[in-house]
Coordinates of C-alpha atoms in Angstrom, one line a residue:
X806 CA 0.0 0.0 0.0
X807 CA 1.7 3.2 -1.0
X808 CA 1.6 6.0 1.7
X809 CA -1.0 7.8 -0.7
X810 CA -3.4 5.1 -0.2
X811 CA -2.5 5.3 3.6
X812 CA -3.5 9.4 3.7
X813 CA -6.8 8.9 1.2
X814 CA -7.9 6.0 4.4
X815 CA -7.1 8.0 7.2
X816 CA -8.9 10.8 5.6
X817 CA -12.1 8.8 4.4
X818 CA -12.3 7.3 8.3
X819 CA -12.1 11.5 9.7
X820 CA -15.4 11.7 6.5
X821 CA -17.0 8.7 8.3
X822 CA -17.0 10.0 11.7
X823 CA -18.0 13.3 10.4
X824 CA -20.9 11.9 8.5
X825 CA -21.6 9.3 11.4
X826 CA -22.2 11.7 14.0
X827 CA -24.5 13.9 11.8
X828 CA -26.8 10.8 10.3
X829 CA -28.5 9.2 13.3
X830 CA -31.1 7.6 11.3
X831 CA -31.6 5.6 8.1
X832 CA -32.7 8.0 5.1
X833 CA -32.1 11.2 4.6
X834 CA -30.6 13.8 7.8
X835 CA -30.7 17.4 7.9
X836 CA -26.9 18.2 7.7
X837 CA -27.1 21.2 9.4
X838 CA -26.4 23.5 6.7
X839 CA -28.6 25.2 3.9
X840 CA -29.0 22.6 1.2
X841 CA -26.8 19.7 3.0
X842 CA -27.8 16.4 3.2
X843 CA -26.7 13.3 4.6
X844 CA -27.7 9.8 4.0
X845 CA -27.6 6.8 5.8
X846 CA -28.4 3.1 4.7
X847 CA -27.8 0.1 6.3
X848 CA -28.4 -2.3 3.3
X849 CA -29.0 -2.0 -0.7
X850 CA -31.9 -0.2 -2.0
X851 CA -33.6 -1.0 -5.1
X852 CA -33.2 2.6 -7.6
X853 CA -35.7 5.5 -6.0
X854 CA -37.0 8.6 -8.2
X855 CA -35.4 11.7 -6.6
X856 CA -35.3 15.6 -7.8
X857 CA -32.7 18.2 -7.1
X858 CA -33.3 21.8 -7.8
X859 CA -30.0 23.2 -7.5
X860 CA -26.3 22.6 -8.8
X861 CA -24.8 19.9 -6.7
X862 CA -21.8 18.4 -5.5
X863 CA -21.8 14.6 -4.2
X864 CA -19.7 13.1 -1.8
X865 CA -19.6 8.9 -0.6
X866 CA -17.3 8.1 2.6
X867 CA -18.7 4.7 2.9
X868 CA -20.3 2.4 0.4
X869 CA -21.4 2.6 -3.6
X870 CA -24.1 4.7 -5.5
X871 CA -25.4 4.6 -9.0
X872 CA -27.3 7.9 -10.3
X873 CA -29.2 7.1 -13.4
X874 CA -29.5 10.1 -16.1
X875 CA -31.4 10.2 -19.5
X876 CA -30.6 6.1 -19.3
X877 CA -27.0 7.2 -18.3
X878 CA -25.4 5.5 -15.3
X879 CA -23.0 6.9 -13.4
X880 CA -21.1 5.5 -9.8
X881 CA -19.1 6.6 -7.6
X882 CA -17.6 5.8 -4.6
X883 CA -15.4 7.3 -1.4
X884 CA -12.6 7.7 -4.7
X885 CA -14.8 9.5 -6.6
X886 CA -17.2 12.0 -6.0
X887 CA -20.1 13.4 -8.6
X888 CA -21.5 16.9 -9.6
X889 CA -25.6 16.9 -10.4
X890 CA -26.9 19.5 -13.0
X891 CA -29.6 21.8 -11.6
X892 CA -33.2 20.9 -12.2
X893 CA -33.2 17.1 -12.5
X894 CA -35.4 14.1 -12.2
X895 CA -33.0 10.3 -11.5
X896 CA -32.9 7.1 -10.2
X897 CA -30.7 6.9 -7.6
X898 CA -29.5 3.0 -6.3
X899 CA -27.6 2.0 -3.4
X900 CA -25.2 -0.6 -4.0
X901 CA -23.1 -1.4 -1.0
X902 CA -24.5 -0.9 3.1
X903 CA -24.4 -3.2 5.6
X904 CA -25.4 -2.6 9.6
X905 CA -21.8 -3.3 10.2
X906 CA -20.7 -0.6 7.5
X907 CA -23.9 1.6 6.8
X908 CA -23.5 3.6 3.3
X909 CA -22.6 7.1 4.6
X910 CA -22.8 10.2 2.2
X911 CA -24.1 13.8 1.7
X912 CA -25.3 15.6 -1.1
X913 CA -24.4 19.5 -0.7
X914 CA -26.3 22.3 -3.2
X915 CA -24.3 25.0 -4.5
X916 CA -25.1 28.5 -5.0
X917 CA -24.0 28.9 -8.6
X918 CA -23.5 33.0 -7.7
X919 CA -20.4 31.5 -5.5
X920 CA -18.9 29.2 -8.6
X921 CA -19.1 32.5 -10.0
X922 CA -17.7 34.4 -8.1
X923 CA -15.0 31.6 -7.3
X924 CA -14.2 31.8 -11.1
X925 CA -14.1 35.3 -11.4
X926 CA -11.2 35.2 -9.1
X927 CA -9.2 32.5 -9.9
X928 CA -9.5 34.4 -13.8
X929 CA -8.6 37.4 -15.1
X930 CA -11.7 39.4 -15.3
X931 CA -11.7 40.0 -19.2
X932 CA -11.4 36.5 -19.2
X933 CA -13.9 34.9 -16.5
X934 CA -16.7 34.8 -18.8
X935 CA -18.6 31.6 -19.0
X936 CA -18.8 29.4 -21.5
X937 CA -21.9 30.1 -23.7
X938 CA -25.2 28.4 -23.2
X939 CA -25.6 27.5 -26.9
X940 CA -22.2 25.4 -26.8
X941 CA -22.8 21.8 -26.6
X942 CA -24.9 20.3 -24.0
X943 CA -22.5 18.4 -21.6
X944 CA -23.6 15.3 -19.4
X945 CA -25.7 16.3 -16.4
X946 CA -23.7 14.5 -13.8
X947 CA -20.2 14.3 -14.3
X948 CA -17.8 11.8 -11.9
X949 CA -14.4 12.8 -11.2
X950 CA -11.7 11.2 -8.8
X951 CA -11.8 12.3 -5.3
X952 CA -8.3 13.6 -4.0
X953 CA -6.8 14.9 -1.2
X954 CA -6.8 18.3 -0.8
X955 CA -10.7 18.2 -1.8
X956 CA -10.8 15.3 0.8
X957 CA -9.3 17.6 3.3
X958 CA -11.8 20.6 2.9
X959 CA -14.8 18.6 3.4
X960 CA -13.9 17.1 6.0
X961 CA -12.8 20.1 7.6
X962 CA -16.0 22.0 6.6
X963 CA -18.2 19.3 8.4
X964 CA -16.2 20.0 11.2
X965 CA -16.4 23.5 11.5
X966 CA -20.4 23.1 11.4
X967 CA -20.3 21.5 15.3
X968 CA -18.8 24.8 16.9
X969 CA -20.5 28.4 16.6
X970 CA -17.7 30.4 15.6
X971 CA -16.4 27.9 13.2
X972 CA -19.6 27.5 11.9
X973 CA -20.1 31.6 11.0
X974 CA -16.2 32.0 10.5
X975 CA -14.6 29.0 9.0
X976 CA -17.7 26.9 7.1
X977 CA -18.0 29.4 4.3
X978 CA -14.5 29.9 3.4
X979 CA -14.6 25.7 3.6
X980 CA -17.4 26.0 1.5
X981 CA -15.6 28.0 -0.4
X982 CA -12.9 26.5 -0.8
X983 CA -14.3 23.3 -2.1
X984 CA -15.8 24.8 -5.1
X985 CA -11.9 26.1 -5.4
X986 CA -10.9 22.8 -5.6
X987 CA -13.5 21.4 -8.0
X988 CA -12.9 24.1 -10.2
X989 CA -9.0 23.7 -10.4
X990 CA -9.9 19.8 -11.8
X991 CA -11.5 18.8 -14.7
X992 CA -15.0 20.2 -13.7
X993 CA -14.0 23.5 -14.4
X994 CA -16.0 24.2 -17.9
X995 CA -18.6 22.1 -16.0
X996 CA -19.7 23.6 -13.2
X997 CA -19.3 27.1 -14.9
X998 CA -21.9 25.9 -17.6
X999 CA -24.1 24.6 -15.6
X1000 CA -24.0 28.0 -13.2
X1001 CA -24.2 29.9 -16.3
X1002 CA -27.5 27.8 -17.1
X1003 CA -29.3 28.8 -13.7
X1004 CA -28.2 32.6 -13.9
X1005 CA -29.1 32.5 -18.0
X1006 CA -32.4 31.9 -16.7
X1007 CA -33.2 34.9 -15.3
X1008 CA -30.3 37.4 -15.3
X1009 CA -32.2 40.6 -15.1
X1010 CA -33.6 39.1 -11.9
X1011 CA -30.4 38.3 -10.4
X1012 CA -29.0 41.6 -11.0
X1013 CA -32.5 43.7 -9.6
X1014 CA -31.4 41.8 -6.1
X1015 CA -28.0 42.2 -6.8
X1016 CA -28.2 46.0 -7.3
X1017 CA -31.0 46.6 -3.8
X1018 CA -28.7 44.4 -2.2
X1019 CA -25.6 46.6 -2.7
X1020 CA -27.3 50.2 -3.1
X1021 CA -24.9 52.0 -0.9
X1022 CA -22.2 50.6 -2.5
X1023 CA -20.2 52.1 -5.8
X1024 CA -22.1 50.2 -8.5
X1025 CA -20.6 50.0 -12.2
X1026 CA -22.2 47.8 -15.0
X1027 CA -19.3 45.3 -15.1
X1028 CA -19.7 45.1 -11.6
X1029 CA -23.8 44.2 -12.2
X1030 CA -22.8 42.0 -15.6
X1031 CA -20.5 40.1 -13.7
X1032 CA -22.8 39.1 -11.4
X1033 CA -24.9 37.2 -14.0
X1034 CA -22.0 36.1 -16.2
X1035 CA -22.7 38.4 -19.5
X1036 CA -20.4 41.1 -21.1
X1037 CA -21.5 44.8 -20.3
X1038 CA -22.7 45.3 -23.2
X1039 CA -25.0 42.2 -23.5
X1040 CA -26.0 43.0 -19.7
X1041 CA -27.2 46.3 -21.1
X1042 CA -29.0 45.5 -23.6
X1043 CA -30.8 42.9 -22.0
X1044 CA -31.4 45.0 -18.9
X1045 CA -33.0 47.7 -21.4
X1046 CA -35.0 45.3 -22.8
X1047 CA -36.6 44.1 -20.2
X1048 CA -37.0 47.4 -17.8
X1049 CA -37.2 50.3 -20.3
X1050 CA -34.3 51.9 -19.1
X1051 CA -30.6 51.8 -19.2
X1052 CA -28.5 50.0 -15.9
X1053 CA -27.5 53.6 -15.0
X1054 CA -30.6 55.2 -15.2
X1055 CA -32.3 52.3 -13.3
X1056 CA -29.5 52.3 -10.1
X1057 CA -30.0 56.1 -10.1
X1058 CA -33.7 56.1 -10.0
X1059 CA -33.7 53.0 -7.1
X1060 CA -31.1 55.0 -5.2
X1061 CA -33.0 58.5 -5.2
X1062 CA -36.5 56.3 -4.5
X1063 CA -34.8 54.9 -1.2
X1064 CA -33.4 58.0 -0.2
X1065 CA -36.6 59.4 -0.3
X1066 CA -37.8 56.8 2.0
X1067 CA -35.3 57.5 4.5
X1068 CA -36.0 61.5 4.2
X1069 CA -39.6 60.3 5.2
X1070 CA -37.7 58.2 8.1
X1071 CA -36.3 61.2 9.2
X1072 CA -34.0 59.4 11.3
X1073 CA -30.8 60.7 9.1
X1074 CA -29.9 63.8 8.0
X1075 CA -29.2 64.7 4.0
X1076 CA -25.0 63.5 4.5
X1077 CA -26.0 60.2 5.9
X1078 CA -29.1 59.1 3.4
X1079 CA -26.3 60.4 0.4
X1080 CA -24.1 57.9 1.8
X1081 CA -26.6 55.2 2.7
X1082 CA -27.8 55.3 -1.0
X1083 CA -24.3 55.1 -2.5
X1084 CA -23.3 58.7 -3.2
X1085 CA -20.0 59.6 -2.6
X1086 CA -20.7 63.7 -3.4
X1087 CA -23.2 64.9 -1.6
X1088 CA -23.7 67.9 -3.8
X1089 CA -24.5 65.4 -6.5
X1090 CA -26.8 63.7 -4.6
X1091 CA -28.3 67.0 -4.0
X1092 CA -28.4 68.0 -7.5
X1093 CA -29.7 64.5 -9.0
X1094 CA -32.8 64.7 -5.8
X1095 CA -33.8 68.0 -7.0
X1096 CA -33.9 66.7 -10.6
X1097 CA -36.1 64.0 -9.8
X1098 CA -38.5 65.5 -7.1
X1099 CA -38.2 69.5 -8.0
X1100 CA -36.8 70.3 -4.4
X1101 CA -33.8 70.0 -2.3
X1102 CA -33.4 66.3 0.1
X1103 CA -33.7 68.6 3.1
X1104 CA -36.8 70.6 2.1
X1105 CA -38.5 67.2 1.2
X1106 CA -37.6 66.0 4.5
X1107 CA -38.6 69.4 6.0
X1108 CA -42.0 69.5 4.0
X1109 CA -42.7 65.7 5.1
X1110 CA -42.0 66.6 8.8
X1111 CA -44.3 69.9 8.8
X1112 CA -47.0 67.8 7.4
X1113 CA -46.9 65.2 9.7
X1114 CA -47.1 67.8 12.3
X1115 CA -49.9 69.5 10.7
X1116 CA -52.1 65.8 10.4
X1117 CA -51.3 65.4 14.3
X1118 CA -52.8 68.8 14.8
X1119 CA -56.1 67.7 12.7
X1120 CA -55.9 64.6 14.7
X1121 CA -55.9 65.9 18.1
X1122 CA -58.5 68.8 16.9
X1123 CA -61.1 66.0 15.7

């Protein structure tokens, strides 16, 4: 046995105890995590329809599986590990358990905004496009060996999910970190096409909560066509399509909306909603309010406080 072999078995046994302790019961257990799931069997069972909504990455410590695809059949084991399309009906079989060595796995959904993101960094930005979605359709599940330093995050991100500072601090960089490692293997065109599939489907959607997400924040639109995996100028004239309006002209109008809402608040003066709305200047903020409401921020806020004043008076009076 070469010491390779040695390190892969010590490190399946630390994924066994991991997955142990987390799957109490036969079936599926709640992992603890959003969209982890871990699964315990304690003999064969005959192929079951199942559904998955979301990109995902699959993981055996202990025992076989078969996932059935379209007729395609595809195994793996603790030395290889599988990544599921988004959106898909199988079979899935069990093929080795016993009570004396239940079949111990999890099956962990991935946000494909993180495989972007993940990609985005590991490229050059003019490069970390994805791959378009009129390129050949690729398999739907795709197995690939299992090594060590993927071996080593999982592990260590199951871990982590047992202790509440881990679990806030540590889990998502593990999390992370194993989409890092699948990336740097051979399912790096894979799992970007199959994210660029579940952002393709709605991209001006994604970049709406995108942009409320991040309103106080500088805001460009390669920052927003990143986010949805399109060139700028794709993004644009998609997002013109479907809104009417230009990216720019959208972020401005959403940004003077909510600062109008926090004028109403009256909780911050006309320097903090500038800045809470993403304006660096606030003599631009001041001159883009009073180009879309006629009037200063602070004689809006003013005007909103007297007549809240005035419709307490006519309370009181009636």
């Amino acid at each position: 046995m070469t010491i390779n072999q040695i390190e892969h078995r010590i490190t399946s046994g630390d994924l066994i105890a991991a997955l142990a302790a987390r799957a109490p019961r036969v079936g599926g257990n709640d992992g603890g995590w959003p969209g982890l799931t871990i699964y315990r069997f304690t003999e064969p069972m005959d192929p079951q329809w199942e559904e998955i909504q979301s990109l995902s990455l699959g993981i055996v410590a202990q025992g076989r599986k078969a996932v059935t695809v379209e007729g395609k059949r595809y195994v793996y084991d603790p030395f290889n590990y599988l990544v599921l399309s988004s959106n898909l009906h199988f079979q899935a079989e069990i093929l080795e358990a016993s009570a004396r060595l239940p079949f111990l796995s999890f099956v962990l959904q991935i946000d494909p905004a993180l495989v972007r993101k993940v990609s985005t960094d590991m490229l050059e930005r003019r490069a970390a496009s994805f791959p378009p979605v009129r390129d050949a359709e690729p398999d739907k599940c795709v197995v690939s060996a299992l090594d060590q330093d993927l071996m080593g995050t999982v592990v260590r991100f199951l871990q982590a999910l047992s202790v509440g500072p881990d679990r806030r601090v540590l889990a998502p960089l593990y999390m992370q970190e194993m989409v890092y490692r699948v990336l740097k293997r051979e399912q790096f065109s894979r799992m970007l096409h199959i994210a660029a599939q579940q952002a393709a489907g709605n991209p001006v959607a994604a970049a709406l909560t995108y942009i409320r997400a991040h309103l106080g924040e500088p805001m460009t639109v390669t920052d927003m066509a990143e986010q949805v995996s399109l060139s700028p100028s794709a993004f644009s004239h998609l997002f013109r399509e479907v809104t009417g309006r230009s990216p720019y002209q959208f972020v401005k109008e959403i940004r003077l909306d909510r600062a109008r809402e926090l004028l109403v608040d009256g909780r911050l003066a006309v320097t903090e909603v500038s800045r809470a709305v993403g304006y660096c200047s606030v003599s631009h903020f001041i001159k883009e309010f009073r180009g879309r409401f006629g009037t200063t921020p602070k004689a809006y806020a003013d005007a909103q406080a007297l007549g809240e004043e005035m419709r307490a008076i006519r309370s009181d009076a009636s």
